[in-house]
mmCIF file with all atom_site columns, C-alpha atoms and ligand atoms in Angstrom:
data_model
loop_
_atom_site.group_PDB
_atom_site.id
_atom_site.type_symbol
_atom_site.label_atom_id
_atom_site.label_alt_id
_atom_site.label_comp_id
_atom_site.label_asym_id
_atom_site.label_entity_id
_atom_site.label_seq_id
_atom_site.pdbx_PDB_ins_code
_atom_site.Cartn_x
_atom_site.Cartn_y
_atom_site.Cartn_z
_atom_site.occupancy
_atom_site.B_iso_or_equiv
_atom_site.pdbx_formal_charge
_atom_site.auth_seq_id
_atom_site.auth_comp_id
_atom_site.auth_asym_id
_atom_site.auth_atom_id
_atom_site.pdbx_PDB_model_num
ATOM   1   C  CA  . ASP A 1 1   ? 17.700  -17.004 -19.099 1.00 62.00 ? 1   ASP A CA  1
ATOM   2   C  CA  . ASN A 1 2   ? 21.157  -15.582 -18.639 1.00 63.00 ? 2   ASN A CA  1
ATOM   3   C  CA  . PRO A 1 3   ? 22.077  -15.975 -14.939 1.00 66.00 ? 3   PRO A CA  1
ATOM   4   C  CA  . TYR A 1 4   ? 24.734  -13.256 -15.311 1.00 67.00 ? 4   TYR A CA  1
ATOM   5   C  CA  . PRO A 1 5   ? 22.955  -10.421 -17.074 1.00 62.00 ? 5   PRO A CA  1
ATOM   6   C  CA  . THR A 1 6   ? 25.205  -7.604  -18.193 1.00 77.00 ? 6   THR A CA  1
ATOM   7   C  CA  . GLU A 1 7   ? 22.503  -4.984  -18.121 1.00 89.00 ? 7   GLU A CA  1
ATOM   8   C  CA  . ILE A 1 8   ? 20.407  -4.541  -14.973 1.00 90.00 ? 8   ILE A CA  1
ATOM   9   C  CA  . ARG A 1 9   ? 17.141  -2.685  -15.356 1.00 94.00 ? 9   ARG A CA  1
ATOM   10  C  CA  . GLU A 1 10  ? 16.148  -0.553  -12.397 1.00 96.00 ? 10  GLU A CA  1
ATOM   11  C  CA  . TYR A 1 11  ? 12.759  0.900   -11.608 1.00 96.00 ? 11  TYR A CA  1
ATOM   12  C  CA  . LEU A 1 12  ? 11.674  3.299   -8.879  1.00 97.00 ? 12  LEU A CA  1
ATOM   13  C  CA  . TYR A 1 13  ? 7.999   3.478   -7.973  1.00 97.00 ? 13  TYR A CA  1
ATOM   14  C  CA  . LYS A 1 14  ? 6.220   5.677   -5.474  1.00 98.00 ? 14  LYS A CA  1
ATOM   15  C  CA  . ILE A 1 15  ? 3.465   3.765   -3.658  1.00 98.00 ? 15  ILE A CA  1
ATOM   16  C  CA  . LEU A 1 16  ? 0.953   5.332   -1.275  1.00 98.00 ? 16  LEU A CA  1
ATOM   17  C  CA  . VAL A 1 17  ? -0.374  3.590   1.806   1.00 98.00 ? 17  VAL A CA  1
ATOM   18  C  CA  . ILE A 1 18  ? -3.594  5.230   2.944   1.00 98.00 ? 18  ILE A CA  1
ATOM   19  C  CA  . GLY A 1 19  ? -6.627  4.488   5.103   1.00 98.00 ? 19  GLY A CA  1
ATOM   20  C  CA  . ASP A 1 20  ? -8.142  5.603   8.389   1.00 98.00 ? 20  ASP A CA  1
ATOM   21  C  CA  . LEU A 1 21  ? -6.394  6.046   11.739  1.00 98.00 ? 21  LEU A CA  1
ATOM   22  C  CA  . GLY A 1 22  ? -5.035  2.910   13.334  1.00 98.00 ? 22  GLY A CA  1
ATOM   23  C  CA  . THR A 1 23  ? -5.949  0.513   10.519  1.00 98.00 ? 23  THR A CA  1
ATOM   24  C  CA  . GLY A 1 24  ? -2.370  -0.808  10.435  1.00 98.00 ? 24  GLY A CA  1
ATOM   25  C  CA  . LYS A 1 25  ? -0.660  1.077   7.587   1.00 98.00 ? 25  LYS A CA  1
ATOM   26  C  CA  . THR A 1 26  ? 2.610   1.577   9.463   1.00 98.00 ? 26  THR A CA  1
ATOM   27  C  CA  . SER A 1 27  ? 2.500   -1.990  10.787  1.00 98.00 ? 27  SER A CA  1
ATOM   28  C  CA  . ILE A 1 28  ? 2.018   -3.407  7.292   1.00 98.00 ? 28  ILE A CA  1
ATOM   29  C  CA  . ILE A 1 29  ? 4.979   -1.419  5.976   1.00 98.00 ? 29  ILE A CA  1
ATOM   30  C  CA  . LYS A 1 30  ? 7.195   -2.408  8.925   1.00 98.00 ? 30  LYS A CA  1
ATOM   31  C  CA  . ARG A 1 31  ? 6.243   -6.040  8.414   1.00 98.00 ? 31  ARG A CA  1
ATOM   32  C  CA  . TYR A 1 32  ? 6.872   -5.833  4.678   1.00 98.00 ? 32  TYR A CA  1
ATOM   33  C  CA  . VAL A 1 33  ? 10.166  -3.929  4.831   1.00 98.00 ? 33  VAL A CA  1
ATOM   34  C  CA  . HIS A 1 34  ? 11.757  -5.058  8.138   1.00 98.00 ? 34  HIS A CA  1
ATOM   35  C  CA  . ASN A 1 35  ? 9.683   -8.119  9.059   1.00 98.00 ? 35  ASN A CA  1
ATOM   36  C  CA  . ILE A 1 36  ? 8.874   -6.719  12.501  1.00 98.00 ? 36  ILE A CA  1
ATOM   37  C  CA  . PHE A 1 37  ? 5.604   -6.135  14.344  1.00 98.00 ? 37  PHE A CA  1
ATOM   38  C  CA  . SER A 1 38  ? 4.640   -4.422  17.587  1.00 98.00 ? 38  SER A CA  1
ATOM   39  C  CA  . LEU A 1 39  ? 1.282   -4.054  19.324  1.00 97.00 ? 39  LEU A CA  1
ATOM   40  C  CA  . ASN A 1 40  ? 2.288   -0.580  20.534  1.00 97.00 ? 40  ASN A CA  1
ATOM   41  C  CA  . TYR A 1 41  ? 0.423   2.133   18.657  1.00 97.00 ? 41  TYR A CA  1
ATOM   42  C  CA  . LYS A 1 42  ? 2.302   5.281   17.728  1.00 97.00 ? 42  LYS A CA  1
ATOM   43  C  CA  . SER A 1 43  ? 0.150   7.291   15.366  1.00 97.00 ? 43  SER A CA  1
ATOM   44  C  CA  . THR A 1 44  ? 1.980   8.617   12.308  1.00 97.00 ? 44  THR A CA  1
ATOM   45  C  CA  . ILE A 1 45  ? 2.328   12.390  12.100  1.00 96.00 ? 45  ILE A CA  1
ATOM   46  C  CA  . GLY A 1 46  ? 2.054   13.661  8.526   1.00 95.00 ? 46  GLY A CA  1
ATOM   47  C  CA  . VAL A 1 47  ? 3.957   11.148  6.443   1.00 97.00 ? 47  VAL A CA  1
ATOM   48  C  CA  . ASP A 1 48  ? 6.709   8.564   6.882   1.00 98.00 ? 48  ASP A CA  1
ATOM   49  C  CA  . PHE A 1 49  ? 8.831   6.861   4.267   1.00 98.00 ? 49  PHE A CA  1
ATOM   50  C  CA  . ALA A 1 50  ? 10.239  3.412   3.725   1.00 98.00 ? 50  ALA A CA  1
ATOM   51  C  CA  . LEU A 1 51  ? 12.137  1.820   0.885   1.00 98.00 ? 51  LEU A CA  1
ATOM   52  C  CA  . LYS A 1 52  ? 11.751  -1.784  -0.218  1.00 98.00 ? 52  LYS A CA  1
ATOM   53  C  CA  . VAL A 1 53  ? 14.229  -3.132  -2.762  1.00 97.00 ? 53  VAL A CA  1
ATOM   54  C  CA  . ILE A 1 54  ? 13.046  -6.134  -4.746  1.00 96.00 ? 54  ILE A CA  1
ATOM   55  C  CA  . GLN A 1 55  ? 15.022  -8.374  -7.068  1.00 95.00 ? 55  GLN A CA  1
ATOM   56  C  CA  . TRP A 1 56  ? 12.082  -8.792  -9.435  1.00 93.00 ? 56  TRP A CA  1
ATOM   57  C  CA  . SER A 1 57  ? 13.951  -10.995 -11.896 1.00 91.00 ? 57  SER A CA  1
ATOM   58  C  CA  . PRO A 1 58  ? 17.644  -11.753 -12.593 1.00 91.00 ? 58  PRO A CA  1
ATOM   59  C  CA  . ASP A 1 59  ? 17.990  -8.549  -14.600 1.00 93.00 ? 59  ASP A CA  1
ATOM   60  C  CA  . THR A 1 60  ? 15.361  -6.324  -12.959 1.00 94.00 ? 60  THR A CA  1
ATOM   61  C  CA  . VAL A 1 61  ? 15.580  -4.484  -9.638  1.00 96.00 ? 61  VAL A CA  1
ATOM   62  C  CA  . VAL A 1 62  ? 12.575  -2.563  -8.340  1.00 97.00 ? 62  VAL A CA  1
ATOM   63  C  CA  . ARG A 1 63  ? 12.706  0.058   -5.604  1.00 98.00 ? 63  ARG A CA  1
ATOM   64  C  CA  . LEU A 1 64  ? 9.388   0.756   -3.929  1.00 98.00 ? 64  LEU A CA  1
ATOM   65  C  CA  . GLN A 1 65  ? 9.254   4.087   -2.182  1.00 98.00 ? 65  GLN A CA  1
ATOM   66  C  CA  . LEU A 1 66  ? 6.429   3.602   0.322   1.00 98.00 ? 66  LEU A CA  1
ATOM   67  C  CA  . TRP A 1 67  ? 4.626   6.718   1.533   1.00 98.00 ? 67  TRP A CA  1
ATOM   68  C  CA  . ASP A 1 68  ? 3.005   5.953   4.883   1.00 98.00 ? 68  ASP A CA  1
ATOM   69  C  CA  . ILE A 1 69  ? 0.370   8.648   5.195   1.00 98.00 ? 69  ILE A CA  1
ATOM   70  C  CA  . ALA A 1 70  ? -1.196  9.386   8.592   1.00 98.00 ? 70  ALA A CA  1
ATOM   71  C  CA  . GLY A 1 71  ? -4.883  8.485   8.790   1.00 97.00 ? 71  GLY A CA  1
ATOM   72  C  CA  . GLN A 1 72  ? -5.769  11.925  10.080  1.00 95.00 ? 72  GLN A CA  1
ATOM   73  C  CA  . GLU A 1 73  ? -4.435  13.465  6.864   1.00 95.00 ? 73  GLU A CA  1
ATOM   74  C  CA  . ARG A 1 74  ? -7.753  12.701  5.142   1.00 91.00 ? 74  ARG A CA  1
ATOM   75  C  CA  . PHE A 1 75  ? -9.022  15.799  6.931   1.00 89.00 ? 75  PHE A CA  1
ATOM   76  C  CA  . GLY A 1 76  ? -5.958  17.893  6.083   1.00 87.00 ? 76  GLY A CA  1
ATOM   77  C  CA  . ASN A 1 77  ? -4.862  19.800  3.011   1.00 88.00 ? 77  ASN A CA  1
ATOM   78  C  CA  . MET A 1 78  ? -1.656  17.936  2.316   1.00 94.00 ? 78  MET A CA  1
ATOM   79  C  CA  . THR A 1 79  ? -2.803  14.810  0.514   1.00 95.00 ? 79  THR A CA  1
ATOM   80  C  CA  . ARG A 1 80  ? -2.566  16.477  -2.903  1.00 96.00 ? 80  ARG A CA  1
ATOM   81  C  CA  . VAL A 1 81  ? 1.127   17.099  -2.219  1.00 97.00 ? 81  VAL A CA  1
ATOM   82  C  CA  . TYR A 1 82  ? 1.721   13.604  -0.843  1.00 97.00 ? 82  TYR A CA  1
ATOM   83  C  CA  . TYR A 1 83  ? -0.056  11.877  -3.755  1.00 98.00 ? 83  TYR A CA  1
ATOM   84  C  CA  . LYS A 1 84  ? 1.999   13.620  -6.442  1.00 97.00 ? 84  LYS A CA  1
ATOM   85  C  CA  . GLU A 1 85  ? 3.639   11.196  -8.892  1.00 96.00 ? 85  GLU A CA  1
ATOM   86  C  CA  . ALA A 1 86  ? 2.482   8.065   -7.084  1.00 97.00 ? 86  ALA A CA  1
ATOM   87  C  CA  . VAL A 1 87  ? 1.873   5.146   -9.443  1.00 97.00 ? 87  VAL A CA  1
ATOM   88  C  CA  . ALA A 1 88  ? -0.137  2.897   -7.110  1.00 97.00 ? 88  ALA A CA  1
ATOM   89  C  CA  . ALA A 1 89  ? -1.767  2.762   -3.697  1.00 97.00 ? 89  ALA A CA  1
ATOM   90  C  CA  . LEU A 1 90  ? -2.700  0.388   -0.927  1.00 97.00 ? 90  LEU A CA  1
ATOM   91  C  CA  . VAL A 1 91  ? -5.890  1.335   0.898   1.00 97.00 ? 91  VAL A CA  1
ATOM   92  C  CA  . VAL A 1 92  ? -6.107  -0.247  4.336   1.00 97.00 ? 92  VAL A CA  1
ATOM   93  C  CA  . TYR A 1 93  ? -9.089  -0.825  6.603   1.00 96.00 ? 93  TYR A CA  1
ATOM   94  C  CA  . ASP A 1 94  ? -9.455  -2.609  9.924   1.00 95.00 ? 94  ASP A CA  1
ATOM   95  C  CA  . VAL A 1 95  ? -11.814 -5.603  9.750   1.00 93.00 ? 95  VAL A CA  1
ATOM   96  C  CA  . THR A 1 96  ? -12.819 -5.077  13.388  1.00 93.00 ? 96  THR A CA  1
ATOM   97  C  CA  . ARG A 1 97  ? -14.034 -1.487  12.764  1.00 94.00 ? 97  ARG A CA  1
ATOM   98  C  CA  . PRO A 1 98  ? -16.752 -1.066  10.079  1.00 92.00 ? 98  PRO A CA  1
ATOM   99  C  CA  . LYS A 1 99  ? -16.282 2.727   10.069  1.00 95.00 ? 99  LYS A CA  1
ATOM   100 C  CA  . THR A 1 100 ? -12.800 2.263   8.616   1.00 96.00 ? 100 THR A CA  1
ATOM   101 C  CA  . PHE A 1 101 ? -14.339 0.250   5.776   1.00 94.00 ? 101 PHE A CA  1
ATOM   102 C  CA  . GLU A 1 102 ? -16.855 3.005   5.073   1.00 94.00 ? 102 GLU A CA  1
ATOM   103 C  CA  . ALA A 1 103 ? -13.925 5.416   4.832   1.00 96.00 ? 103 ALA A CA  1
ATOM   104 C  CA  . VAL A 1 104 ? -12.334 3.360   2.042   1.00 96.00 ? 104 VAL A CA  1
ATOM   105 C  CA  . THR A 1 105 ? -14.542 4.915   -0.629  1.00 95.00 ? 105 THR A CA  1
ATOM   106 C  CA  . LYS A 1 106 ? -13.648 8.371   0.682   1.00 96.00 ? 106 LYS A CA  1
ATOM   107 C  CA  . TRP A 1 107 ? -9.939  7.605   0.445   1.00 97.00 ? 107 TRP A CA  1
ATOM   108 C  CA  . LYS A 1 108 ? -10.414 6.234   -3.086  1.00 97.00 ? 108 LYS A CA  1
ATOM   109 C  CA  . ALA A 1 109 ? -12.348 9.327   -4.137  1.00 96.00 ? 109 ALA A CA  1
ATOM   110 C  CA  . ASP A 1 110 ? -9.728  11.614  -2.612  1.00 96.00 ? 110 ASP A CA  1
ATOM   111 C  CA  . LEU A 1 111 ? -7.040  9.693   -4.477  1.00 96.00 ? 111 LEU A CA  1
ATOM   112 C  CA  . ASP A 1 112 ? -8.781  9.700   -7.867  1.00 96.00 ? 112 ASP A CA  1
ATOM   113 C  CA  . SER A 1 113 ? -9.535  13.421  -7.642  1.00 96.00 ? 113 SER A CA  1
ATOM   114 C  CA  . LYS A 1 114 ? -5.894  14.320  -6.966  1.00 96.00 ? 114 LYS A CA  1
ATOM   115 C  CA  . VAL A 1 115 ? -3.626  11.899  -8.802  1.00 97.00 ? 115 VAL A CA  1
ATOM   116 C  CA  . SER A 1 116 ? -3.609  9.912   -12.031 1.00 97.00 ? 116 SER A CA  1
ATOM   117 C  CA  . LEU A 1 117 ? -1.098  7.888   -14.012 1.00 95.00 ? 117 LEU A CA  1
ATOM   118 C  CA  . PRO A 1 118 ? 1.368   9.768   -16.208 1.00 92.00 ? 118 PRO A CA  1
ATOM   119 C  CA  . GLN A 1 119 ? 0.138   10.511  -19.740 1.00 93.00 ? 119 GLN A CA  1
ATOM   120 C  CA  . ALA A 1 120 ? 2.753   8.098   -21.094 1.00 92.00 ? 120 ALA A CA  1
ATOM   121 C  CA  . TRP A 1 121 ? 1.004   5.341   -19.129 1.00 91.00 ? 121 TRP A CA  1
ATOM   122 C  CA  . GLY A 1 122 ? -2.450  6.330   -20.347 1.00 91.00 ? 122 GLY A CA  1
ATOM   123 C  CA  . GLY A 1 123 ? -3.340  8.891   -17.690 1.00 93.00 ? 123 GLY A CA  1
ATOM   124 C  CA  . GLY A 1 124 ? -5.979  6.708   -16.010 1.00 94.00 ? 124 GLY A CA  1
ATOM   125 C  CA  . PRO A 1 125 ? -6.573  6.189   -12.271 1.00 95.00 ? 125 PRO A CA  1
ATOM   126 C  CA  . ILE A 1 126 ? -3.637  4.668   -10.425 1.00 96.00 ? 126 ILE A CA  1
ATOM   127 C  CA  . PRO A 1 127 ? -4.008  0.975   -9.524  1.00 95.00 ? 127 PRO A CA  1
ATOM   128 C  CA  . VAL A 1 128 ? -5.271  0.405   -6.002  1.00 95.00 ? 128 VAL A CA  1
ATOM   129 C  CA  . ILE A 1 129 ? -5.454  -2.655  -3.809  1.00 95.00 ? 129 ILE A CA  1
ATOM   130 C  CA  . LEU A 1 130 ? -7.682  -2.878  -0.764  1.00 96.00 ? 130 LEU A CA  1
ATOM   131 C  CA  . LEU A 1 131 ? -6.172  -4.500  2.317   1.00 96.00 ? 131 LEU A CA  1
ATOM   132 C  CA  . ALA A 1 132 ? -8.618  -5.900  4.863   1.00 95.00 ? 132 ALA A CA  1
ATOM   133 C  CA  . ASN A 1 133 ? -6.226  -5.864  7.805   1.00 96.00 ? 133 ASN A CA  1
ATOM   134 C  CA  . LYS A 1 134 ? -6.197  -7.423  11.302  1.00 96.00 ? 134 LYS A CA  1
ATOM   135 C  CA  . THR A 1 135 ? -7.779  -10.669 10.143  1.00 93.00 ? 135 THR A CA  1
ATOM   136 C  CA  . ASP A 1 136 ? -6.130  -12.316 13.161  1.00 94.00 ? 136 ASP A CA  1
ATOM   137 C  CA  . LEU A 1 137 ? -8.768  -10.519 15.274  1.00 93.00 ? 137 LEU A CA  1
ATOM   138 C  CA  . GLN A 1 138 ? -11.709 -11.293 12.994  1.00 82.00 ? 138 GLN A CA  1
ATOM   139 C  CA  . ASP A 1 139 ? -14.376 -13.862 13.718  1.00 73.00 ? 139 ASP A CA  1
ATOM   140 C  CA  . GLU A 1 140 ? -15.164 -16.053 10.744  1.00 59.00 ? 140 GLU A CA  1
ATOM   141 C  CA  . ALA A 1 141 ? -18.705 -14.792 10.182  1.00 48.00 ? 141 ALA A CA  1
ATOM   142 C  CA  . SER A 1 142 ? -18.054 -11.082 9.666   1.00 55.00 ? 142 SER A CA  1
ATOM   143 C  CA  . THR A 1 143 ? -17.084 -10.131 6.130   1.00 55.00 ? 143 THR A CA  1
ATOM   144 C  CA  . SER A 1 144 ? -17.589 -7.012  4.076   1.00 56.00 ? 144 SER A CA  1
ATOM   145 C  CA  . LEU A 1 145 ? -18.283 -6.412  0.414   1.00 55.00 ? 145 LEU A CA  1
ATOM   146 C  CA  . ASP A 1 146 ? -15.602 -4.915  -1.773  1.00 56.00 ? 146 ASP A CA  1
ATOM   147 C  CA  . PRO A 1 147 ? -16.009 -1.487  -3.262  1.00 55.00 ? 147 PRO A CA  1
ATOM   148 C  CA  . ALA A 1 148 ? -15.894 -1.742  -7.051  1.00 53.00 ? 148 ALA A CA  1
ATOM   149 C  CA  . GLU A 1 149 ? -12.640 -1.598  -8.976  1.00 59.00 ? 149 GLU A CA  1
ATOM   150 C  CA  . MET A 1 150 ? -10.445 -2.914  -6.207  1.00 69.00 ? 150 MET A CA  1
ATOM   151 C  CA  . GLU A 1 151 ? -8.862  -6.271  -5.659  1.00 79.00 ? 151 GLU A CA  1
ATOM   152 C  CA  . LYS A 1 152 ? -9.066  -7.229  -2.013  1.00 86.00 ? 152 LYS A CA  1
ATOM   153 C  CA  . PHE A 1 153 ? -6.506  -9.020  0.133   1.00 92.00 ? 153 PHE A CA  1
ATOM   154 C  CA  . ALA A 1 154 ? -7.197  -10.133 3.694   1.00 92.00 ? 154 ALA A CA  1
ATOM   155 C  CA  . THR A 1 155 ? -4.051  -9.297  5.664   1.00 95.00 ? 155 THR A CA  1
ATOM   156 C  CA  . SER A 1 156 ? -2.576  -9.446  9.105   1.00 95.00 ? 156 SER A CA  1
ATOM   157 C  CA  . ALA A 1 157 ? 0.538   -7.443  9.908   1.00 97.00 ? 157 ALA A CA  1
ATOM   158 C  CA  . LYS A 1 158 ? 0.663   -9.391  13.165  1.00 96.00 ? 158 LYS A CA  1
ATOM   159 C  CA  . ASP A 1 159 ? 0.598   -12.863 11.602  1.00 96.00 ? 159 ASP A CA  1
ATOM   160 C  CA  . ASN A 1 160 ? 2.441   -11.765 8.448   1.00 96.00 ? 160 ASN A CA  1
ATOM   161 C  CA  . ASN A 1 161 ? -0.446  -12.931 6.306   1.00 95.00 ? 161 ASN A CA  1
ATOM   162 C  CA  . ASN A 1 162 ? -0.825  -11.964 2.625   1.00 95.00 ? 162 ASN A CA  1
ATOM   163 C  CA  . ILE A 1 163 ? 1.246   -8.768  2.693   1.00 97.00 ? 163 ILE A CA  1
ATOM   164 C  CA  . GLU A 1 164 ? 3.950   -10.055 0.318   1.00 96.00 ? 164 GLU A CA  1
ATOM   165 C  CA  . ASP A 1 165 ? 1.266   -11.429 -2.014  1.00 96.00 ? 165 ASP A CA  1
ATOM   166 C  CA  . ALA A 1 166 ? -0.594  -8.125  -2.140  1.00 96.00 ? 166 ALA A CA  1
ATOM   167 C  CA  . ALA A 1 167 ? 2.609   -6.207  -2.872  1.00 96.00 ? 167 ALA A CA  1
ATOM   168 C  CA  . ARG A 1 168 ? 3.576   -8.651  -5.603  1.00 95.00 ? 168 ARG A CA  1
ATOM   169 C  CA  . PHE A 1 169 ? 0.119   -8.375  -7.165  1.00 95.00 ? 169 PHE A CA  1
ATOM   170 C  CA  . LEU A 1 170 ? 0.270   -4.581  -7.128  1.00 95.00 ? 170 LEU A CA  1
ATOM   171 C  CA  . LEU A 1 171 ? 3.747   -4.576  -8.633  1.00 95.00 ? 171 LEU A CA  1
ATOM   172 C  CA  . THR A 1 172 ? 2.607   -6.913  -11.406 1.00 94.00 ? 172 THR A CA  1
ATOM   173 C  CA  . GLU A 1 173 ? -0.171  -4.411  -12.178 1.00 92.00 ? 173 GLU A CA  1
ATOM   174 C  CA  . ILE A 1 174 ? 2.304   -1.528  -12.278 1.00 94.00 ? 174 ILE A CA  1
ATOM   175 C  CA  . MET A 1 175 ? 4.787   -3.348  -14.495 1.00 91.00 ? 175 MET A CA  1
ATOM   176 C  CA  . ALA A 1 176 ? 1.949   -4.266  -16.865 1.00 90.00 ? 176 ALA A CA  1
ATOM   177 C  CA  . THR A 1 177 ? 0.750   -0.651  -17.049 1.00 84.00 ? 177 THR A CA  1
ATOM   178 C  CA  . GLU A 1 178 ? 4.138   0.929   -17.678 1.00 80.00 ? 178 GLU A CA  1
HETATM 179 P  P1  . GTP B 2 .   ? -2.080  6.040   11.830  1.00 80.28 ? 1   GTP B P1  1
HETATM 180 O  O1  . GTP B 2 .   ? -0.617  6.258   11.608  1.00 80.28 ? 1   GTP B O1  1
HETATM 181 O  O2  . GTP B 2 .   ? -2.573  6.689   13.089  1.00 80.28 ? 1   GTP B O2  1
HETATM 182 O  O3  . GTP B 2 .   ? -2.915  6.446   10.648  1.00 80.28 ? 1   GTP B O3  1
HETATM 183 O  O4  . GTP B 2 .   ? -2.316  4.438   12.060  1.00 80.28 ? 1   GTP B O4  1
HETATM 184 P  P2  . GTP B 2 .   ? -1.778  3.215   11.207  1.00 80.28 ? 1   GTP B P2  1
HETATM 185 O  O5  . GTP B 2 .   ? -2.757  2.896   10.152  1.00 80.28 ? 1   GTP B O5  1
HETATM 186 O  O6  . GTP B 2 .   ? -0.371  3.441   10.779  1.00 80.28 ? 1   GTP B O6  1
HETATM 187 O  O7  . GTP B 2 .   ? -1.839  2.008   12.260  1.00 80.28 ? 1   GTP B O7  1
HETATM 188 P  P3  . GTP B 2 .   ? -0.623  1.279   12.999  1.00 80.28 ? 1   GTP B P3  1
HETATM 189 O  O8  . GTP B 2 .   ? 0.163   0.470   12.038  1.00 80.28 ? 1   GTP B O8  1
HETATM 190 O  O9  . GTP B 2 .   ? 0.105   2.249   13.836  1.00 80.28 ? 1   GTP B O9  1
HETATM 191 O  O10 . GTP B 2 .   ? -1.428  0.236   13.898  1.00 80.28 ? 1   GTP B O10 1
HETATM 192 C  C1  . GTP B 2 .   ? -2.404  0.653   14.843  1.00 80.28 ? 1   GTP B C1  1
HETATM 193 C  C2  . GTP B 2 .   ? -2.540  -0.423  15.914  1.00 80.28 ? 1   GTP B C2  1
HETATM 194 O  O11 . GTP B 2 .   ? -3.050  -1.620  15.337  1.00 80.28 ? 1   GTP B O11 1
HETATM 195 C  C3  . GTP B 2 .   ? -1.208  -0.805  16.561  1.00 80.28 ? 1   GTP B C3  1
HETATM 196 O  O12 . GTP B 2 .   ? -1.430  -1.045  17.938  1.00 80.28 ? 1   GTP B O12 1
HETATM 197 C  C4  . GTP B 2 .   ? -0.828  -2.100  15.849  1.00 80.28 ? 1   GTP B C4  1
HETATM 198 O  O13 . GTP B 2 .   ? -0.047  -2.960  16.657  1.00 80.28 ? 1   GTP B O13 1
HETATM 199 C  C5  . GTP B 2 .   ? -2.181  -2.723  15.582  1.00 80.28 ? 1   GTP B C5  1
HETATM 200 N  N1  . GTP B 2 .   ? -2.182  -3.594  14.377  1.00 80.28 ? 1   GTP B N1  1
HETATM 201 C  C6  . GTP B 2 .   ? -1.784  -3.286  13.131  1.00 80.28 ? 1   GTP B C6  1
HETATM 202 N  N2  . GTP B 2 .   ? -1.935  -4.317  12.298  1.00 80.28 ? 1   GTP B N2  1
HETATM 203 C  C7  . GTP B 2 .   ? -2.451  -5.336  13.037  1.00 80.28 ? 1   GTP B C7  1
HETATM 204 C  C8  . GTP B 2 .   ? -2.850  -6.681  12.747  1.00 80.28 ? 1   GTP B C8  1
HETATM 205 O  O14 . GTP B 2 .   ? -2.787  -7.179  11.624  1.00 80.28 ? 1   GTP B O14 1
HETATM 206 N  N3  . GTP B 2 .   ? -3.359  -7.387  13.798  1.00 80.28 ? 1   GTP B N3  1
HETATM 207 C  C9  . GTP B 2 .   ? -3.467  -6.885  15.058  1.00 80.28 ? 1   GTP B C9  1
HETATM 208 N  N4  . GTP B 2 .   ? -3.977  -7.664  16.010  1.00 80.28 ? 1   GTP B N4  1
HETATM 209 N  N5  . GTP B 2 .   ? -3.118  -5.624  15.367  1.00 80.28 ? 1   GTP B N5  1
HETATM 210 C  C10 . GTP B 2 .   ? -2.620  -4.862  14.373  1.00 80.28 ? 1   GTP B C10 1
HETATM 211 MG MG1 . MG  B 3 .   ? 0.873   5.043   10.931  1.00 80.28 ? 2   MG  B MG1 1
#
């Protein structure tokens, strides 16, 4: 490999972060992008944005535009607008609240009905990873089954557990699809 590549390839990807209220979407993004965490809860209004720049390889830079969508937006009319041109999504639930796991299939259905990959990429459903968040609060015995078609990562924004790995896995999927 040439350590001084003359031509740098750059990619920009829009990634959605969705899931029910208070599951930890904003916390996961803040941990991933700024490596910070707070136990204070400030519910997201509408949508927030964050940018993560990754040196994927010596000659490849990837910019992830993260769309942090408020949990309450599942009941609003804006998700179609927010989902537009996204190429992947993270769906987050809270392992301490089973209702947020039940909502995962609703988020996935909402997603698949409103966005798909560009035709040039085959036009199929966008890749999705399920994040089982707040594992730092979970007792060992309680686990949940995965909905089909999703790879699951057990995460903690608090303990910084598995978030980088999940993002890397998702990015590998995207790069393979493109
Ligand atoms: P909305 O914006 O309302 O949809 O919520 P959200 O999904 O963005 O949740 P947010 O990141 O704001 O987190 C909600 C609460 O859970 C906050 O008090 C966080 O500190 C807490 N939290 C998030 N992730 C974790 C985690 O991994 N472990 C623990 N113990 N608390 C967490
Ligand atoms: Mg939020």
